[in-house]
Short mmCIF file of C-alpha atoms in Angstrom, two decimals:
data_model
loop_
_atom_site.label_atom_id
_atom_site.label_comp_id
_atom_site.label_asym_id
_atom_site.label_seq_id
_atom_site.Cartn_x
_atom_site.Cartn_y
_atom_site.Cartn_z
CA MET A 1 -14.32 -81.18 112.47
CA VAL A 2 -17.48 -82.66 110.97
CA GLU A 3 -20.45 -81.76 113.19
CA ILE A 4 -23.53 -84.03 113.22
CA VAL A 5 -26.98 -83.15 114.60
CA PHE A 6 -30.41 -84.69 114.14
CA SER A 7 -32.84 -81.78 113.83
CA GLU A 8 -33.08 -78.66 111.69
CA SER A 9 -33.43 -76.50 114.82
CA ALA A 10 -30.17 -77.83 116.25
CA CYS A 11 -28.49 -77.43 112.88
CA GLY A 12 -29.35 -73.74 112.61
CA SER A 13 -28.40 -73.01 116.21
CA LEU A 14 -25.05 -74.81 115.95
CA LYS A 15 -24.11 -72.94 112.77
CA ILE A 16 -24.67 -69.64 114.55
CA ALA A 17 -22.74 -70.94 117.58
CA GLN A 18 -19.60 -71.38 115.47
CA THR A 19 -18.98 -67.63 115.52
CA TYR A 20 -21.30 -66.53 118.33
CA GLY A 21 -19.34 -64.45 120.86
CA ARG A 22 -16.46 -63.67 118.51
CA GLY A 23 -15.60 -59.98 118.47
CA LYS A 24 -17.62 -57.09 119.83
CA TYR A 25 -21.37 -57.48 120.26
CA ARG A 26 -23.05 -55.61 117.41
CA GLY A 27 -26.67 -56.08 118.38
CA SER A 28 -29.33 -58.08 116.60
CA ALA A 29 -33.05 -58.10 115.87
CA ILE A 30 -34.96 -59.15 119.00
CA SER A 31 -38.65 -59.86 119.36
CA VAL A 32 -40.50 -59.90 122.67
CA PHE A 33 -43.91 -61.23 123.60
CA ILE A 34 -45.93 -60.01 126.57
CA ARG A 35 -49.19 -61.50 127.76
CA HIS A 36 -51.30 -60.17 130.62
CA GLU A 37 -53.37 -62.70 132.54
CA ASN A 38 -56.42 -60.43 132.28
CA GLY A 39 -56.07 -60.22 128.50
CA SER A 40 -55.26 -56.47 128.41
CA VAL A 41 -52.90 -55.08 125.78
CA PRO A 42 -49.37 -54.24 127.04
CA SER A 43 -48.47 -50.56 126.93
CA SER A 44 -45.76 -49.19 124.66
CA ASN A 45 -43.58 -48.51 127.72
CA GLU A 46 -43.91 -52.13 128.82
CA MET A 47 -42.89 -53.31 125.36
CA LYS A 48 -39.87 -50.99 125.27
CA GLU A 49 -38.76 -52.10 128.74
CA ALA A 50 -39.08 -55.77 127.82
CA GLN A 51 -37.12 -55.22 124.63
CA LEU A 52 -34.33 -53.41 126.49
CA GLN A 53 -34.09 -56.26 129.00
CA ALA A 54 -33.96 -58.80 126.15
CA GLN A 55 -31.18 -56.84 124.44
CA GLU A 56 -29.18 -56.68 127.67
CA GLN A 57 -29.54 -60.43 128.16
CA GLU A 58 -28.46 -61.05 124.56
CA CYS A 59 -25.39 -58.86 125.03
CA ILE A 60 -24.43 -60.75 128.21
CA ALA A 61 -24.94 -64.08 126.42
CA TRP A 62 -22.68 -62.90 123.57
CA GLU A 63 -19.92 -61.77 125.91
CA ASN A 64 -19.99 -65.05 127.87
CA ALA A 65 -20.26 -67.35 124.85
CA ILE A 66 -17.48 -69.67 123.70
CA PRO A 67 -17.36 -69.72 119.87
CA LEU A 68 -17.19 -73.27 118.52
CA GLY A 69 -15.20 -72.37 115.41
CA GLY A 70 -15.40 -74.13 112.09
CA LYS A 71 -17.54 -73.33 109.05
CA SER A 72 -21.25 -73.76 108.43
CA SER A 73 -20.33 -76.30 105.74
CA ASP A 74 -18.96 -78.52 108.54
CA VAL A 75 -22.44 -78.96 110.04
CA TYR A 76 -24.60 -81.84 108.79
CA CYS A 77 -28.17 -82.67 109.78
CA PHE A 78 -30.04 -85.98 109.64
CA ASP A 79 -33.60 -84.89 110.45
CA MET A 80 -35.36 -88.18 109.71
CA ALA A 81 -37.82 -88.74 112.60
CA LEU A 82 -36.45 -92.28 112.99
CA SER A 83 -38.31 -92.87 116.25
CA VAL A 84 -41.52 -93.03 114.21
CA GLY A 85 -42.77 -95.59 111.72
CA ASP A 86 -41.23 -98.30 109.57
CA ILE A 87 -37.42 -98.50 109.80
CA SER A 88 -36.89 -101.66 107.77
CA ASP A 89 -35.01 -99.77 105.05
CA ASN A 90 -31.28 -100.24 104.86
CA GLY A 91 -30.03 -96.73 104.26
CA ILE A 92 -32.65 -94.21 103.15
CA GLY A 93 -35.46 -95.81 101.19
CA GLU A 94 -39.14 -95.83 100.34
CA GLN A 95 -40.35 -96.66 103.84
CA ARG A 96 -38.72 -93.57 105.31
CA LYS A 97 -40.08 -91.49 102.45
CA ASN A 98 -43.61 -92.71 103.24
CA VAL A 99 -43.23 -91.87 106.93
CA LEU A 100 -41.97 -88.35 106.21
CA LYS A 101 -44.76 -87.81 103.70
CA LYS A 102 -47.40 -88.73 106.28
CA MET A 103 -45.85 -86.42 108.86
CA LEU A 104 -45.49 -83.45 106.50
CA SER A 105 -49.08 -83.87 105.25
CA VAL A 106 -50.31 -82.47 108.58
CA TRP A 107 -49.03 -79.04 107.50
CA PHE A 108 -50.74 -78.95 104.09
CA VAL A 109 -47.41 -78.57 102.33
CA GLU A 110 -47.71 -77.52 98.69
CA ASP A 111 -46.25 -80.01 96.21
CA LEU A 112 -45.97 -82.59 99.00
CA ASP A 113 -44.43 -85.32 96.84
CA TYR A 114 -41.81 -82.91 95.53
CA GLN A 115 -40.97 -81.60 99.02
CA VAL A 116 -40.58 -85.11 100.43
CA GLU A 117 -38.45 -86.26 97.51
CA GLU A 118 -36.26 -83.18 97.90
CA LYS A 119 -35.83 -83.88 101.61
CA ILE A 120 -34.89 -87.51 100.94
CA GLN A 121 -32.34 -86.50 98.31
CA LYS A 122 -30.86 -83.92 100.68
CA ILE A 123 -30.41 -86.59 103.37
CA LYS A 124 -28.75 -88.93 100.86
CA THR A 125 -26.38 -86.17 99.75
CA THR A 126 -25.61 -85.35 103.39
CA LEU A 127 -24.78 -88.98 104.13
CA SER A 128 -22.49 -89.20 101.09
CA SER A 129 -20.64 -86.05 102.17
CA VAL A 130 -20.22 -87.25 105.75
CA ILE A 131 -18.93 -90.65 104.60
CA GLU A 132 -16.49 -89.01 102.17
CA ARG A 133 -15.02 -86.77 104.86
CA TYR A 134 -15.00 -89.60 107.42
CA VAL A 135 -13.10 -91.92 105.06
CA ALA A 136 -10.67 -89.07 104.31
CA GLY A 137 -9.78 -88.97 108.00
CA GLU A 138 -11.67 -85.89 109.21
CA GLU A 139 -12.77 -86.14 112.83
CA VAL A 140 -16.49 -86.37 113.49
CA ARG A 141 -18.42 -84.96 116.44
CA ILE A 142 -21.94 -86.24 117.10
CA TRP A 143 -24.31 -84.24 119.30
CA TYR A 144 -27.00 -86.53 120.75
CA SER A 145 -29.39 -86.84 123.67
CA TYR A 146 -31.95 -89.25 125.05
CA ASN A 147 -34.54 -87.70 122.77
CA PRO A 148 -35.80 -90.74 120.79
CA ASP A 149 -35.23 -89.13 117.38
CA GLU A 150 -31.68 -88.09 118.24
CA LEU A 151 -30.77 -91.43 119.79
CA CYS A 152 -32.28 -93.34 116.86
CA GLY A 153 -30.38 -91.03 114.53
CA MET A 154 -27.08 -91.78 116.23
CA TYR A 155 -27.66 -95.56 116.16
CA TRP A 156 -28.64 -95.37 112.49
CA LEU A 157 -25.57 -93.28 111.58
CA MET A 158 -23.23 -95.63 113.43
CA LYS A 159 -24.61 -98.50 111.37
CA GLN A 160 -23.79 -96.58 108.18
CA LEU A 161 -20.22 -95.84 109.32
CA ARG A 162 -19.28 -99.16 110.92
CA PRO A 163 -18.75 -101.19 107.70
CA LEU A 164 -16.20 -98.62 106.50
CA ASN A 165 -13.68 -99.87 109.11
CA CYS A 166 -11.98 -96.48 109.38
CA GLN A 167 -9.65 -95.37 112.16
CA THR A 168 -11.10 -91.86 112.04
CA THR A 169 -11.88 -90.46 115.49
CA ILE A 170 -15.52 -89.96 116.43
CA TYR A 171 -16.40 -87.77 119.39
CA LEU A 172 -19.72 -87.81 121.23
CA VAL A 173 -21.38 -85.00 123.16
CA LYS A 174 -24.45 -86.05 125.15
CA LEU A 175 -26.90 -83.40 126.30
CA PRO A 176 -27.08 -83.47 130.12
CA THR A 177 -30.34 -84.61 131.66
CA TRP A 178 -30.20 -81.82 134.25
CA GLU A 179 -28.29 -78.54 134.45
CA TYR A 180 -27.87 -76.14 137.34
CA GLY A 181 -28.42 -72.45 136.71
CA LYS A 182 -28.15 -69.21 138.60
CA GLU A 183 -30.08 -68.43 141.78
CA ASN A 184 -30.58 -72.07 142.77
CA THR A 185 -32.40 -73.08 139.58
CA MET A 186 -32.37 -76.21 137.42
CA THR A 187 -33.22 -76.74 133.77
CA SER A 188 -33.91 -79.82 131.68
CA LYS A 189 -33.71 -79.67 127.88
CA ILE A 190 -35.38 -82.29 125.69
CA SER A 191 -32.99 -82.13 122.75
CA TRP A 192 -30.20 -80.10 121.13
CA GLY A 193 -32.86 -78.15 119.26
CA GLU A 194 -33.54 -76.29 122.52
CA VAL A 195 -29.94 -75.13 122.95
CA SER A 196 -29.31 -71.48 122.09
CA PRO A 197 -26.25 -70.40 120.03
CA SER A 198 -24.62 -68.93 123.13
CA GLU A 199 -24.67 -72.27 124.97
CA TRP A 200 -23.06 -74.81 122.62
CA GLY A 201 -19.49 -73.95 123.56
CA ASN A 202 -20.21 -74.74 127.21
CA TYR A 203 -20.77 -78.40 126.38
CA ILE A 204 -17.42 -79.08 124.71
CA THR A 205 -15.98 -80.26 128.04
CA LEU A 206 -18.47 -83.17 127.90
CA GLN A 207 -16.95 -84.46 124.66
CA GLU A 208 -15.85 -88.10 124.77
CA LYS A 209 -14.07 -90.27 122.24
CA ALA A 210 -16.15 -93.16 120.89
CA GLU A 211 -14.30 -96.46 120.89
CA PRO A 212 -14.79 -98.93 118.00
CA VAL A 213 -16.78 -101.23 120.26
CA PHE A 214 -19.28 -98.41 120.74
CA LEU A 215 -19.88 -98.20 116.98
CA SER A 216 -20.48 -101.94 116.94
CA ALA A 217 -22.90 -101.77 119.88
CA CYS A 218 -24.88 -98.96 118.25
CA ALA A 219 -25.06 -100.81 114.93
CA MET A 220 -26.24 -103.96 116.71
CA LYS A 221 -28.91 -102.01 118.58
CA TRP A 222 -30.16 -100.50 115.34
CA ASN A 223 -30.31 -103.95 113.75
CA GLN A 224 -32.40 -105.14 116.69
CA LEU A 225 -34.79 -102.21 116.37
CA GLN A 226 -35.07 -102.81 112.62
CA ASN A 227 -35.92 -106.45 113.15
CA GLU A 228 -38.62 -105.51 115.66
CA ASN A 229 -39.79 -102.69 113.37
CA ALA A 230 -42.38 -101.37 115.81
CA PRO A 231 -44.61 -98.37 115.05
CA LEU A 232 -42.65 -96.30 117.55
CA ARG A 233 -39.43 -96.19 119.56
CA ALA A 234 -39.31 -94.59 123.02
CA MET A 235 -37.08 -94.26 126.07
CA LEU A 236 -38.12 -96.61 128.89
CA ASN A 237 -36.02 -96.86 132.06
CA GLY A 238 -33.12 -95.21 130.28
CA LYS A 239 -33.20 -97.58 127.30
CA LEU A 240 -34.45 -97.07 123.75
CA GLN A 241 -37.20 -99.64 123.19
CA SER A 242 -39.62 -100.68 120.47
CA VAL A 243 -43.13 -99.80 121.71
CA SER A 244 -46.75 -99.79 120.56
CA GLU A 245 -48.20 -96.71 118.91
CA ASP A 246 -50.58 -96.03 121.81
CA ILE A 247 -47.90 -95.74 124.51
CA TYR A 248 -48.37 -91.97 124.89
CA ASP A 249 -52.18 -92.02 124.72
CA SER A 250 -52.60 -91.84 128.50
CA PHE A 251 -50.84 -88.45 128.56
CA ILE A 252 -53.04 -87.15 125.75
CA LEU A 253 -56.23 -88.45 127.42
CA ARG A 254 -55.14 -86.88 130.70
CA GLU A 255 -54.96 -83.46 129.07
CA ILE A 256 -58.24 -83.97 127.23
CA ALA A 257 -59.89 -84.76 130.58
CA GLU A 258 -58.74 -81.36 131.88
CA GLN A 259 -60.53 -79.54 129.03
CA PRO A 260 -64.18 -78.47 128.90
CA GLU A 261 -66.61 -80.54 126.82
CA GLN A 262 -65.62 -78.57 123.70
CA PHE A 263 -61.96 -77.63 123.31
CA LYS A 264 -59.28 -76.56 120.86
CA MET A 265 -57.08 -79.37 119.59
CA ALA A 266 -54.02 -77.09 119.66
CA ILE A 267 -54.32 -76.56 123.42
CA VAL A 268 -54.16 -80.28 124.12
CA ILE A 269 -51.15 -80.69 121.83
CA GLY A 270 -49.36 -77.77 123.47
CA ASN A 271 -50.09 -79.02 126.99
CA VAL A 272 -48.78 -82.52 126.25
CA LEU A 273 -45.58 -81.12 124.74
CA GLY A 274 -45.01 -78.60 127.53
CA LYS A 275 -45.95 -80.62 130.61
CA TYR A 276 -44.51 -84.04 130.00
CA GLN A 277 -41.42 -83.48 127.81
CA LEU A 278 -41.81 -86.90 126.22
CA GLY A 279 -39.49 -86.17 123.31
CA ILE A 280 -42.27 -86.67 120.76
CA SER A 281 -43.42 -84.28 118.06
CA ASP A 282 -46.66 -82.35 117.77
CA VAL A 283 -47.34 -84.35 114.60
CA TRP A 284 -47.39 -87.63 116.51
CA ILE A 285 -49.84 -86.23 119.07
CA SER A 286 -52.02 -84.98 116.22
CA ASN A 287 -51.99 -88.43 114.63
CA ARG A 288 -53.08 -90.05 117.90
CA ILE A 289 -55.93 -87.55 118.30
CA ASP A 290 -56.98 -88.42 114.75
CA LYS A 291 -57.11 -92.08 115.86
CA MET A 292 -59.33 -91.10 118.78
CA LEU A 293 -61.62 -89.34 116.32
CA GLU A 294 -61.76 -92.50 114.21
CA ASP A 295 -62.59 -94.57 117.30
CA GLY A 296 -65.42 -92.21 118.29
CA VAL A 297 -63.77 -91.05 121.50
CA LEU A 298 -63.88 -87.49 120.15
CA GLU A 299 -65.78 -85.69 117.43
CA ILE A 300 -65.13 -82.58 115.35
CA ILE A 301 -67.38 -79.61 116.12
CA GLN A 302 -65.59 -77.11 113.90
CA ASP A 303 -62.99 -78.07 111.32
CA ALA A 304 -59.84 -76.10 110.67
CA PRO A 305 -60.04 -73.28 108.09
CA LYS A 306 -59.28 -74.44 104.57
CA GLY A 307 -55.57 -74.79 103.89
CA GLU A 308 -54.58 -74.64 107.57
CA THR A 309 -53.36 -77.35 109.93
CA ASN A 310 -55.97 -79.46 111.67
CA TYR A 311 -54.56 -78.24 115.00
CA ARG A 312 -57.12 -75.43 114.71
CA ARG A 313 -60.03 -77.84 114.97
CA ILE A 314 -62.54 -77.54 117.80
CA LEU A 315 -63.37 -80.95 119.23
CA ARG A 316 -65.94 -82.44 121.59
CA LYS A 317 -65.52 -85.27 124.04
CA ARG A 318 -67.58 -88.40 123.57
CA MET A 319 -65.89 -90.41 126.32
CA LYS A 320 -68.12 -92.10 128.88
#
C-alpha cells in the first residue's frame, strides 16, 4: 500500500505508526515540561512524577495501538504549502520554488537556494515514485483533512494521476472534524501532523474507495484554483476557495489588540495558531505582520538577534 501525506510531521508520525504497538513495549525516551503559573522552578520530585506519568501513558498507548503495517519506504510526502502563493505551474516548477524560498527565508536557512532546490528535487522524485507504483497497480491510500494545505495537496495529486487512466484503487482517509474522548471530552485536530503514532490505526475504519469521478472532480477543482491563482486558498463554509491575502488579518489584529503597547511578535503568532485553528502556518502570520510593519500599523522596537528568526522581535503598536 502506497501511503500519501502532505506534511513532514504527518510523514514521520505515520512511519512510526506502521510498527507502533507491535510486540512488547520496550520503553522510549520521554521529555516532560512543567510550568508553574508563579514562575517558580519545579522540584526534582515533581519532574520525576511527571515523567513516570508520561511513561505510563506511553505504555498504555502502545498496548492499545493498532499497527498499520507496511514499510517506511511505502510512505510518501508532498509538503508543498499549496494553499499559499502562485499555483500556476503545471507539475512542480519555478513558481512553487519561489514560494517555498520565501517561506523558508523566515528561518535564516543556510544555503537557502541549495535547500530549496533540494526540496523541489525531492518532491519531483517522490512524484515519479508514486506514479511508477500507481501505474504498476499498487493501491494508494491518501490521508487528507480540511486543512487547506492538505486539501490543496490532494487536489493537486489527483490532477497528476488522472491523465494516467489507471484502474488502480485509491483509498481516502479524511481526518474527522470532531472526536469524542474519555470522560466526556472532545478533541479537534487541524491536520494529520497532529496525530500521534499510536492513533493512526484507529482511523482505518474511515477508509473509503475513491471512484474515478472523484479524481475528475478533484482535478477540475484544482484547474479552477489554478485559473484563479489567488494569493491564498482557505476553507469557507466547508469549501476550498481562492481568497485575498488579508483574509486572516482580523484574527491577527484581534490578538495584537490584546497585547500591551510593546509586545513580543512570537506571542501573537502563538496565540493566533492556538486559539483559532485556522489551518495556516506561523510563516504566513509572520508575513502578514511584516506587511503591517510596512504599512506603519506596527513598528520594531527591538529586532531579533542576528541569525535568529524575526519572531523574536519586540514590536510597538501604532494603530489609532
